[in-house]
mmCIF file of C-alpha atoms and ligand atoms in Angstrom:
data_model
loop_
_atom_site.group_PDB
_atom_site.id
_atom_site.type_symbol
_atom_site.label_atom_id
_atom_site.label_comp_id
_atom_site.label_asym_id
_atom_site.label_seq_id
_atom_site.Cartn_x
_atom_site.Cartn_y
_atom_site.Cartn_z
ATOM 1 C CA UNK A 1 -10.996 12.473 -5.570
ATOM 2 C CA UNK A 2 -8.902 10.165 -3.969
ATOM 3 C CA UNK A 3 -5.359 9.777 -5.966
ATOM 4 C CA UNK A 4 -2.769 7.175 -5.932
ATOM 5 C CA UNK A 5 0.819 7.354 -7.189
ATOM 6 C CA UNK A 6 2.553 4.385 -7.974
ATOM 7 C CA UNK A 7 5.795 5.134 -9.197
ATOM 8 C CA UNK A 8 6.911 1.378 -10.396
ATOM 9 C CA UNK A 9 3.830 -0.500 -10.999
ATOM 10 C CA UNK A 10 3.749 -4.497 -11.391
ATOM 11 C CA UNK A 11 2.264 -7.194 -12.942
ATOM 12 C CA UNK A 12 1.976 -9.729 -9.649
ATOM 13 C CA UNK A 13 3.040 -13.299 -11.303
ATOM 14 C CA UNK A 14 1.509 -15.454 -8.160
ATOM 15 C CA UNK A 15 2.171 -19.029 -8.387
ATOM 16 C CA UNK A 16 2.338 -22.150 -6.172
ATOM 17 C CA UNK A 17 4.925 -24.368 -6.139
ATOM 18 C CA UNK A 18 5.050 -27.421 -4.093
ATOM 19 C CA UNK A 19 8.280 -27.724 -1.715
ATOM 20 C CA UNK A 20 10.236 -25.104 -4.369
ATOM 21 C CA UNK A 21 14.025 -26.682 -4.145
ATOM 22 C CA UNK A 22 16.564 -24.001 -6.173
ATOM 23 C CA UNK A 23 18.895 -25.233 -8.524
ATOM 24 C CA UNK A 24 16.170 -27.564 -10.346
ATOM 25 C CA UNK A 25 13.433 -27.262 -12.574
ATOM 26 C CA UNK A 26 10.113 -26.942 -10.613
ATOM 27 C CA UNK A 27 6.585 -26.743 -12.330
ATOM 28 C CA UNK A 28 3.514 -24.418 -11.086
ATOM 29 C CA UNK A 29 0.558 -26.261 -9.462
ATOM 30 C CA UNK A 30 -1.443 -22.474 -9.561
ATOM 31 C CA UNK A 31 -0.886 -19.606 -11.777
ATOM 32 C CA UNK A 32 -2.252 -15.767 -11.781
ATOM 33 C CA UNK A 33 -1.525 -12.300 -13.422
ATOM 34 C CA UNK A 34 -2.729 -9.476 -10.939
ATOM 35 C CA UNK A 35 -1.878 -6.251 -11.644
ATOM 36 C CA UNK A 36 -0.133 -4.872 -8.621
ATOM 37 C CA UNK A 37 2.142 -1.915 -7.105
ATOM 38 C CA UNK A 38 0.487 -0.397 -3.828
ATOM 39 C CA UNK A 39 -0.748 2.617 -5.163
ATOM 40 C CA UNK A 40 -2.552 0.268 -7.527
ATOM 41 C CA UNK A 41 -3.861 -2.072 -5.210
ATOM 42 C CA UNK A 42 -4.999 0.689 -2.950
ATOM 43 C CA UNK A 43 -7.055 2.074 -6.190
ATOM 44 C CA UNK A 44 -8.425 -1.744 -6.559
ATOM 45 C CA UNK A 45 -9.660 -1.819 -3.183
ATOM 46 C CA UNK A 46 -11.064 1.407 -2.942
ATOM 47 C CA UNK A 47 -12.738 0.633 -6.255
ATOM 48 C CA UNK A 48 -14.475 -2.328 -4.464
ATOM 49 C CA UNK A 49 -15.172 -0.605 -1.907
ATOM 50 C CA UNK A 50 -17.409 1.913 -3.757
ATOM 51 C CA UNK A 51 -14.661 4.747 -3.632
ATOM 52 C CA UNK A 52 -13.644 6.467 -6.844
ATOM 53 C CA UNK A 53 -9.871 7.164 -7.482
ATOM 54 C CA UNK A 54 -7.344 7.462 -9.975
ATOM 55 C CA UNK A 55 -4.064 5.856 -10.344
ATOM 56 C CA UNK A 56 -1.195 7.980 -10.872
ATOM 57 C CA UNK A 57 2.478 7.127 -11.569
ATOM 58 C CA UNK A 58 4.846 5.777 -14.762
ATOM 59 C CA UNK A 59 3.944 2.589 -17.334
ATOM 60 C CA UNK A 60 6.222 1.165 -20.054
ATOM 61 C CA UNK A 61 5.767 -1.102 -22.606
ATOM 62 C CA UNK A 62 3.398 -3.742 -23.180
ATOM 63 C CA UNK A 63 2.993 -5.291 -19.632
ATOM 64 C CA UNK A 64 2.585 -1.599 -18.849
ATOM 65 C CA UNK A 65 -0.659 -1.695 -21.170
ATOM 66 C CA UNK A 66 -1.831 -4.837 -19.536
ATOM 67 C CA UNK A 67 -1.826 -3.389 -15.698
ATOM 68 C CA UNK A 68 -3.371 -0.211 -17.187
ATOM 69 C CA UNK A 69 -6.358 -2.372 -19.024
ATOM 70 C CA UNK A 70 -6.589 -4.935 -15.694
ATOM 71 C CA UNK A 71 -6.803 -1.823 -13.427
ATOM 72 C CA UNK A 72 -9.613 -0.017 -15.380
ATOM 73 C CA UNK A 73 -11.518 -3.312 -15.381
ATOM 74 C CA UNK A 74 -11.871 -3.210 -11.596
ATOM 75 C CA UNK A 75 -13.428 0.262 -12.051
ATOM 76 C CA UNK A 76 -10.416 2.695 -11.072
ATOM 77 C CA UNK A 77 -9.683 5.485 -13.689
ATOM 78 C CA UNK A 78 -6.138 6.177 -14.171
ATOM 79 C CA UNK A 79 -3.653 8.572 -15.597
ATOM 80 C CA UNK A 80 -0.376 7.361 -16.015
ATOM 81 C CA UNK A 81 2.529 8.504 -17.414
ATOM 82 C CA UNK A 82 3.822 6.872 -20.368
ATOM 83 C CA UNK A 83 7.685 6.191 -20.117
ATOM 84 C CA UNK A 84 9.209 5.772 -23.454
ATOM 85 C CA UNK A 85 12.589 3.350 -22.674
ATOM 86 C CA UNK A 86 11.786 -0.030 -20.685
ATOM 87 C CA UNK A 87 9.043 -2.313 -19.561
ATOM 88 C CA UNK A 88 7.079 -1.966 -16.180
ATOM 89 C CA UNK A 89 8.190 -4.586 -14.142
ATOM 90 C CA UNK A 90 7.165 -8.258 -13.436
ATOM 91 C CA UNK A 91 6.912 -9.236 -9.726
ATOM 92 C CA UNK A 92 7.157 -12.918 -8.929
ATOM 93 C CA UNK A 93 5.341 -13.867 -5.737
ATOM 94 C CA UNK A 94 6.059 -17.878 -5.171
ATOM 95 C CA UNK A 95 3.659 -19.709 -2.521
ATOM 96 C CA UNK A 96 5.629 -22.624 -1.542
ATOM 97 C CA UNK A 97 6.749 -23.924 2.045
ATOM 98 C CA UNK A 98 7.936 -20.555 2.484
ATOM 99 C CA UNK A 99 6.289 -17.251 0.435
ATOM 100 C CA UNK A 100 9.320 -16.149 -1.807
ATOM 101 C CA UNK A 101 8.966 -12.698 -3.708
ATOM 102 C CA UNK A 102 11.262 -11.604 -6.927
ATOM 103 C CA UNK A 103 10.551 -7.706 -7.273
ATOM 104 C CA UNK A 104 11.728 -6.378 -11.092
ATOM 105 C CA UNK A 105 13.335 -3.295 -11.720
ATOM 106 C CA UNK A 106 10.804 -1.212 -14.137
ATOM 107 C CA UNK A 107 11.356 1.343 -16.552
ATOM 108 C CA UNK A 108 13.875 3.986 -17.370
ATOM 109 C CA UNK A 109 12.165 7.189 -15.935
ATOM 110 C CA UNK A 110 13.381 10.581 -17.081
ATOM 111 C CA UNK A 111 13.609 14.067 -16.084
ATOM 112 C CA UNK A 112 10.602 15.180 -18.599
ATOM 113 C CA UNK A 113 8.205 11.940 -17.056
ATOM 114 C CA UNK A 114 8.668 13.636 -13.284
ATOM 115 C CA UNK A 115 7.783 17.171 -14.593
ATOM 116 C CA UNK A 116 4.578 15.330 -15.638
ATOM 117 C CA UNK A 117 3.833 13.695 -12.718
ATOM 118 C CA UNK A 118 4.270 17.059 -11.069
ATOM 119 C CA UNK A 119 2.099 18.800 -13.813
ATOM 120 C CA UNK A 120 -0.678 16.745 -13.031
ATOM 121 C CA UNK A 121 -0.540 17.274 -8.788
ATOM 122 C CA UNK A 122 -0.789 20.973 -9.442
ATOM 123 C CA UNK A 123 -4.083 20.457 -10.407
ATOM 124 C CA UNK A 124 -5.373 19.155 -7.147
ATOM 125 C CA UNK A 125 -7.159 21.068 -4.827
ATOM 126 C CA UNK A 126 -8.201 20.906 -0.709
ATOM 127 C CA UNK A 127 -10.737 17.884 -1.299
ATOM 128 C CA UNK A 128 -8.443 15.602 -2.770
ATOM 129 C CA UNK A 129 -6.935 12.993 -1.086
ATOM 130 C CA UNK A 130 -3.430 11.535 -1.975
ATOM 131 C CA UNK A 131 -2.383 7.931 -1.474
ATOM 132 C CA UNK A 132 1.873 8.002 -1.774
ATOM 133 C CA UNK A 133 3.457 4.512 -1.315
ATOM 134 C CA UNK A 134 5.586 1.758 -2.249
ATOM 135 C CA UNK A 135 9.332 1.641 -3.632
ATOM 136 C CA UNK A 136 11.005 4.223 -5.972
ATOM 137 C CA UNK A 137 12.963 2.834 -9.164
ATOM 138 C CA UNK A 138 16.765 3.421 -9.485
ATOM 139 C CA UNK A 139 15.945 5.812 -12.205
ATOM 140 C CA UNK A 140 14.371 8.267 -9.588
ATOM 141 C CA UNK A 141 16.082 10.707 -6.559
ATOM 142 C CA UNK A 142 15.201 9.100 -3.293
ATOM 143 C CA UNK A 143 13.847 12.316 -2.552
ATOM 144 C CA UNK A 144 11.087 11.980 -4.796
ATOM 145 C CA UNK A 145 8.500 11.535 -1.728
ATOM 146 C CA UNK A 146 9.405 14.817 -0.395
ATOM 147 C CA UNK A 147 9.231 16.593 -3.353
ATOM 148 C CA UNK A 148 5.799 15.731 -3.969
ATOM 149 C CA UNK A 149 4.638 16.912 -0.654
ATOM 150 C CA UNK A 150 6.610 19.817 -0.743
ATOM 151 C CA UNK A 151 5.072 20.889 -4.067
ATOM 152 C CA UNK A 152 1.058 19.386 -2.567
ATOM 153 C CA UNK A 153 1.940 21.349 0.939
ATOM 154 C CA UNK A 154 0.001 24.522 0.783
ATOM 155 C CA UNK A 155 -3.097 22.775 -0.895
ATOM 156 C CA UNK A 156 -3.471 21.105 2.692
ATOM 157 C CA UNK A 157 -4.968 18.121 1.587
ATOM 158 C CA UNK A 158 -4.883 14.863 3.322
ATOM 159 C CA UNK A 159 -1.658 12.638 2.218
ATOM 160 C CA UNK A 160 -1.614 9.166 3.121
ATOM 161 C CA UNK A 161 1.842 7.704 2.933
ATOM 162 C CA UNK A 162 3.196 3.845 2.934
ATOM 163 C CA UNK A 163 6.936 3.365 2.512
ATOM 164 C CA UNK A 164 9.784 2.234 4.407
ATOM 165 C CA UNK A 165 12.840 3.713 6.216
ATOM 166 C CA UNK A 166 14.062 7.106 4.871
ATOM 167 C CA UNK A 167 11.420 7.401 2.482
ATOM 168 C CA UNK A 168 8.786 7.414 5.251
ATOM 169 C CA UNK A 169 11.314 9.162 7.793
ATOM 170 C CA UNK A 170 11.903 11.972 5.481
ATOM 171 C CA UNK A 171 7.845 13.036 5.150
ATOM 172 C CA UNK A 172 7.302 12.743 8.910
ATOM 173 C CA UNK A 173 7.758 16.607 9.173
ATOM 174 C CA UNK A 174 4.911 17.521 6.417
ATOM 175 C CA UNK A 175 2.434 15.954 8.673
ATOM 176 C CA UNK A 176 1.088 13.371 6.373
ATOM 177 C CA UNK A 177 -2.310 12.509 7.691
ATOM 178 C CA UNK A 178 -1.880 8.678 7.780
ATOM 179 C CA UNK A 179 1.145 6.640 7.685
ATOM 180 C CA UNK A 180 1.231 2.732 7.607
ATOM 181 C CA UNK A 181 4.718 0.822 8.232
ATOM 182 C CA UNK A 182 4.655 -2.678 9.308
ATOM 183 C CA UNK A 183 5.545 -3.926 12.943
ATOM 184 C CA UNK A 184 9.492 -4.931 11.234
ATOM 185 C CA UNK A 185 9.350 -1.494 9.322
ATOM 186 C CA UNK A 186 8.916 0.352 12.656
ATOM 187 C CA UNK A 187 11.222 -2.004 14.405
ATOM 188 C CA UNK A 188 14.076 -1.545 11.731
ATOM 189 C CA UNK A 189 13.283 2.205 12.058
ATOM 190 C CA UNK A 190 14.467 2.571 15.828
ATOM 191 C CA UNK A 191 16.755 -0.744 15.366
ATOM 192 C CA UNK A 192 14.400 -3.057 18.065
ATOM 193 C CA UNK A 193 12.459 -6.049 17.457
ATOM 194 C CA UNK A 194 8.953 -5.717 18.114
ATOM 195 C CA UNK A 195 6.928 -8.658 18.035
ATOM 196 C CA UNK A 196 3.697 -8.013 20.374
ATOM 197 C CA UNK A 197 1.082 -5.285 19.850
ATOM 198 C CA UNK A 198 1.788 -3.681 23.421
ATOM 199 C CA UNK A 199 6.013 -3.334 22.346
ATOM 200 C CA UNK A 200 4.448 -1.184 19.115
ATOM 201 C CA UNK A 201 2.457 1.549 20.915
ATOM 202 C CA UNK A 202 5.594 3.834 22.419
ATOM 203 C CA UNK A 203 7.206 3.286 18.696
ATOM 204 C CA UNK A 204 4.106 4.145 16.815
ATOM 205 C CA UNK A 205 3.531 7.340 19.367
ATOM 206 C CA UNK A 206 7.650 8.367 18.540
ATOM 207 C CA UNK A 207 6.552 8.462 15.004
ATOM 208 C CA UNK A 208 3.693 10.704 15.883
ATOM 209 C CA UNK A 209 5.603 13.394 17.669
ATOM 210 C CA UNK A 210 7.961 13.080 15.026
ATOM 211 C CA UNK A 211 4.963 14.570 13.119
ATOM 212 C CA UNK A 212 2.821 11.592 11.691
ATOM 213 C CA UNK A 213 -1.371 12.367 12.191
ATOM 214 C CA UNK A 214 -2.542 9.244 12.486
ATOM 215 C CA UNK A 215 0.036 6.049 13.039
ATOM 216 C CA UNK A 216 -1.570 2.508 11.789
ATOM 217 C CA UNK A 217 0.737 -0.108 12.561
ATOM 218 C CA UNK A 218 0.012 -3.419 10.445
ATOM 219 C CA UNK A 219 1.090 -6.917 12.465
ATOM 220 C CA UNK A 220 0.371 -9.484 10.042
ATOM 221 C CA UNK A 221 -1.327 -12.583 11.841
ATOM 222 C CA UNK A 222 -1.330 -10.528 15.024
ATOM 223 C CA UNK A 223 -3.612 -7.617 14.039
ATOM 224 C CA UNK A 224 -2.749 -3.840 13.990
ATOM 225 C CA UNK A 225 -2.483 -1.388 16.256
ATOM 226 C CA UNK A 226 -3.408 2.864 15.823
ATOM 227 C CA UNK A 227 -2.508 5.816 17.408
ATOM 228 C CA UNK A 228 -4.402 8.855 16.229
ATOM 229 C CA UNK A 229 -4.366 11.958 16.340
ATOM 230 C CA UNK A 230 -7.177 12.697 19.156
ATOM 231 C CA UNK A 231 -4.261 10.217 21.337
ATOM 232 C CA UNK A 232 -6.212 7.528 21.540
ATOM 233 C CA UNK A 233 -4.783 4.322 21.063
ATOM 234 C CA UNK A 234 -7.105 1.300 19.040
ATOM 235 C CA UNK A 235 -5.882 -2.178 18.708
ATOM 236 C CA UNK A 236 -7.055 -5.401 17.661
ATOM 237 C CA UNK A 237 -6.029 -8.975 17.003
ATOM 238 C CA UNK A 238 -6.616 -9.976 13.458
ATOM 239 C CA UNK A 239 -9.112 -11.944 12.211
ATOM 240 C CA UNK A 240 -8.985 -15.510 12.220
ATOM 241 C CA UNK A 241 -9.036 -17.186 8.428
ATOM 242 C CA UNK A 242 -6.832 -19.025 6.102
ATOM 243 C CA UNK A 243 -3.675 -17.007 5.038
ATOM 244 C CA UNK A 244 -3.686 -18.157 0.947
ATOM 245 C CA UNK A 245 -2.071 -14.757 -0.507
ATOM 246 C CA UNK A 246 -0.472 -12.019 1.831
ATOM 247 C CA UNK A 247 0.275 -9.881 -0.840
ATOM 248 C CA UNK A 248 -1.656 -6.612 -0.873
ATOM 249 C CA UNK A 249 -2.907 -7.276 2.576
ATOM 250 C CA UNK A 250 -1.084 -3.726 3.691
ATOM 251 C CA UNK A 251 -2.542 -2.093 0.510
ATOM 252 C CA UNK A 252 -5.623 -3.441 1.439
ATOM 253 C CA UNK A 253 -5.692 -2.011 5.158
ATOM 254 C CA UNK A 254 -4.736 1.491 3.814
ATOM 255 C CA UNK A 255 -7.739 1.245 1.086
ATOM 256 C CA UNK A 256 -10.144 -0.047 3.976
ATOM 257 C CA UNK A 257 -9.171 2.833 6.786
ATOM 258 C CA UNK A 258 -9.339 5.509 4.073
ATOM 259 C CA UNK A 259 -12.552 4.289 2.678
ATOM 260 C CA UNK A 260 -13.773 3.618 6.926
ATOM 261 C CA UNK A 261 -12.867 7.442 7.412
ATOM 262 C CA UNK A 262 -13.941 9.246 4.851
ATOM 263 C CA UNK A 263 -17.483 7.129 5.289
ATOM 264 C CA UNK A 264 -17.956 7.903 9.136
ATOM 265 C CA UNK A 265 -14.867 10.263 10.149
ATOM 266 C CA UNK A 266 -14.567 7.718 12.980
ATOM 267 C CA UNK A 267 -10.913 6.375 13.876
ATOM 268 C CA UNK A 268 -12.610 3.109 15.398
ATOM 269 C CA UNK A 269 -14.829 2.342 12.541
ATOM 270 C CA UNK A 270 -11.815 3.215 9.832
ATOM 271 C CA UNK A 271 -9.258 0.707 11.325
ATOM 272 C CA UNK A 272 -11.846 -1.975 12.022
ATOM 273 C CA UNK A 273 -12.780 -1.677 8.198
ATOM 274 C CA UNK A 274 -8.568 -0.982 7.684
ATOM 275 C CA UNK A 275 -8.121 -4.548 9.844
ATOM 276 C CA UNK A 276 -10.715 -6.643 8.218
ATOM 277 C CA UNK A 277 -10.106 -5.571 4.759
ATOM 278 C CA UNK A 278 -6.126 -6.242 5.066
ATOM 279 C CA UNK A 279 -7.588 -9.834 6.654
ATOM 280 C CA UNK A 280 -10.054 -10.171 3.683
ATOM 281 C CA UNK A 281 -7.462 -9.727 0.986
ATOM 282 C CA UNK A 282 -4.569 -12.333 3.017
ATOM 283 C CA UNK A 283 -7.358 -14.771 2.882
ATOM 284 C CA UNK A 284 -7.612 -15.171 -0.999
ATOM 285 C CA UNK A 285 -5.448 -15.131 -3.873
ATOM 286 C CA UNK A 286 -7.108 -11.337 -5.534
ATOM 287 C CA UNK A 287 -8.163 -8.584 -3.536
ATOM 288 C CA UNK A 288 -11.136 -8.204 -0.674
ATOM 289 C CA UNK A 289 -14.284 -6.957 -2.587
ATOM 290 C CA UNK A 290 -17.098 -5.280 0.056
ATOM 291 C CA UNK A 291 -18.965 -8.372 0.878
ATOM 292 C CA UNK A 292 -15.518 -10.191 1.641
ATOM 293 C CA UNK A 293 -14.951 -6.987 4.294
ATOM 294 C CA UNK A 294 -18.495 -7.873 5.647
ATOM 295 C CA UNK A 295 -18.109 -11.542 6.050
ATOM 296 C CA UNK A 296 -14.778 -11.004 8.163
ATOM 297 C CA UNK A 297 -16.100 -8.818 9.881
ATOM 298 C CA UNK A 298 -19.075 -10.706 10.853
ATOM 299 C CA UNK A 299 -16.013 -13.243 12.049
ATOM 300 C CA UNK A 300 -14.252 -10.531 14.195
ATOM 301 C CA UNK A 301 -17.368 -9.918 16.395
ATOM 302 C CA UNK A 302 -17.366 -13.649 16.810
ATOM 303 C CA UNK A 303 -13.721 -14.374 17.723
HETATM 304 N N1 ADP B 1 -1.662 -14.359 8.881
HETATM 305 C C1 ADP B 1 -3.090 -13.373 8.548
HETATM 306 N N2 ADP B 1 -4.336 -13.901 9.641
HETATM 307 C C2 ADP B 1 -5.057 -12.709 9.344
HETATM 308 N N3 ADP B 1 -5.175 -11.389 8.832
HETATM 309 C C3 ADP B 1 -3.722 -10.973 8.194
HETATM 310 C C4 ADP B 1 -2.674 -11.853 8.232
HETATM 311 N N4 ADP B 1 -1.784 -11.257 7.062
HETATM 312 C C5 ADP B 1 -2.366 -10.150 6.889
HETATM 313 N N5 ADP B 1 -3.168 -10.091 7.539
HETATM 314 C C6 ADP B 1 -4.147 -8.659 7.843
HETATM 315 O O1 ADP B 1 -3.552 -7.546 6.911
HETATM 316 C C7 ADP B 1 -3.272 -6.662 7.606
HETATM 317 C C8 ADP B 1 -1.768 -6.344 6.908
HETATM 318 O O2 ADP B 1 -0.780 -7.235 6.955
HETATM 319 P P1 ADP B 1 0.414 -7.481 7.311
HETATM 320 O O3 ADP B 1 1.278 -8.332 6.644
HETATM 321 O O4 ADP B 1 0.622 -6.148 8.667
HETATM 322 O O5 ADP B 1 0.984 -5.557 5.622
HETATM 323 P P2 ADP B 1 1.997 -5.567 4.766
HETATM 324 O O6 ADP B 1 1.345 -6.279 3.895
HETATM 325 O O7 ADP B 1 2.237 -3.917 4.719
HETATM 326 O O8 ADP B 1 3.462 -5.959 5.540
HETATM 327 C C9 ADP B 1 -2.767 -6.900 9.034
HETATM 328 O O9 ADP B 1 -3.031 -5.940 9.836
HETATM 329 C C10 ADP B 1 -4.101 -7.906 8.878
HETATM 330 O O10 ADP B 1 -5.066 -7.268 9.425
HETATM 331 O O1 FBP B 2 6.482 -0.975 -5.217
HETATM 332 P P1 FBP B 2 7.240 -2.373 -3.813
HETATM 333 O O2 FBP B 2 7.625 -1.454 -2.426
HETATM 334 O O3 FBP B 2 8.614 -2.638 -4.408
HETATM 335 O O4 FBP B 2 5.798 -3.498 -3.857
HETATM 336 C C1 FBP B 2 5.533 -3.609 -5.070
HETATM 337 C C2 FBP B 2 4.841 -5.007 -4.591
HETATM 338 O O5 FBP B 2 4.274 -4.863 -3.241
HETATM 339 C C3 FBP B 2 2.701 -5.010 -3.637
HETATM 340 O O6 FBP B 2 1.957 -3.776 -3.798
HETATM 341 C C4 FBP B 2 2.427 -5.696 -2.169
HETATM 342 O O7 FBP B 2 2.396 -4.732 -1.515
HETATM 343 P P2 FBP B 2 2.084 -5.440 0.404
HETATM 344 O O8 FBP B 2 2.218 -6.999 0.287
HETATM 345 O O9 FBP B 2 3.017 -4.401 1.162
HETATM 346 O O10 FBP B 2 0.973 -5.126 0.862
HETATM 347 C C5 FBP B 2 2.753 -5.942 -4.676
HETATM 348 O O11 FBP B 2 1.327 -5.695 -5.926
HETATM 349 C C6 FBP B 2 3.840 -5.601 -5.523
HETATM 350 O O12 FBP B 2 4.462 -6.528 -6.613
#
């Protein structure tokens, strides 16, 4: 079973506002409410690609119930911990002349809720895969990622981490199977600006030297680079298309890579699946389906 953990799930309120101006009343031209949060997006895309997963994490209030309900409608399994205080957040994703995001805080997670998550993790076995992604709400200790990986370390399960800066750096010593920062996040870690695929390669290799087995760097419209554990560097430009909503593109890439790897055991196929899955999600409001990914793959070979 693939387990995803989303510490702070959300309802993503995606709106289109023509020429947004701060300080006045703006009206929406389009609106949709989607379940969100990085692990949740990974679970949705895995379902779309025909892979079972169970979404773990913390939920609260009516927003939490709606996130769970929406997620299950995609066919993903859920086993969320229901937190008593506060509400699961609503994150605003505004498309206008520029993309603007306002992400909420989330509920008040208590030590007993964390213990419940640990108890769930204790049931995982060697055959399982664990995807841990997204930010940590302020009520959780910033050692959360490490504590989880340490807890499952002896089981030798494959762990995938999609997190930024210190959260990511601190888990490298546990040798995660896959990490997926984007080029900006990679640049922030080393205090450099990385704009091209060639510039990214040496820094991706540094993260590998620091412990990660496979390092996948997403680069939005520039494509992606993979430094794999068999010392291969695989890179590609992005498939061409019109971007409608890039929220969840990175999570789709993680799901696509994982699905491709579990199906074939081949890094190049996994990479292409991840790349096309990311783009297929960016080219629509919601997240990619298997058919969308196959269609994007055809355009990649035509480019
Ligand atoms: N503008 C775009 N054009 C084509 N593909 C895109 C675009 N934006 C994202 N993608 C696809 O989605 C993947 C992940 O996107 P990215 O924005 O780098 O991730 P994140 O959301 O984690 O920052 C990219 O590697 C690419 O395959
Ligand atoms: O957990 P975080 O880092 O606060 O981010 C949550 C947001 O990220 C998303 O999961 C999208 O992530 P990406 O665009 O990086 O793929 C949204 O659905 C959600 O609103």
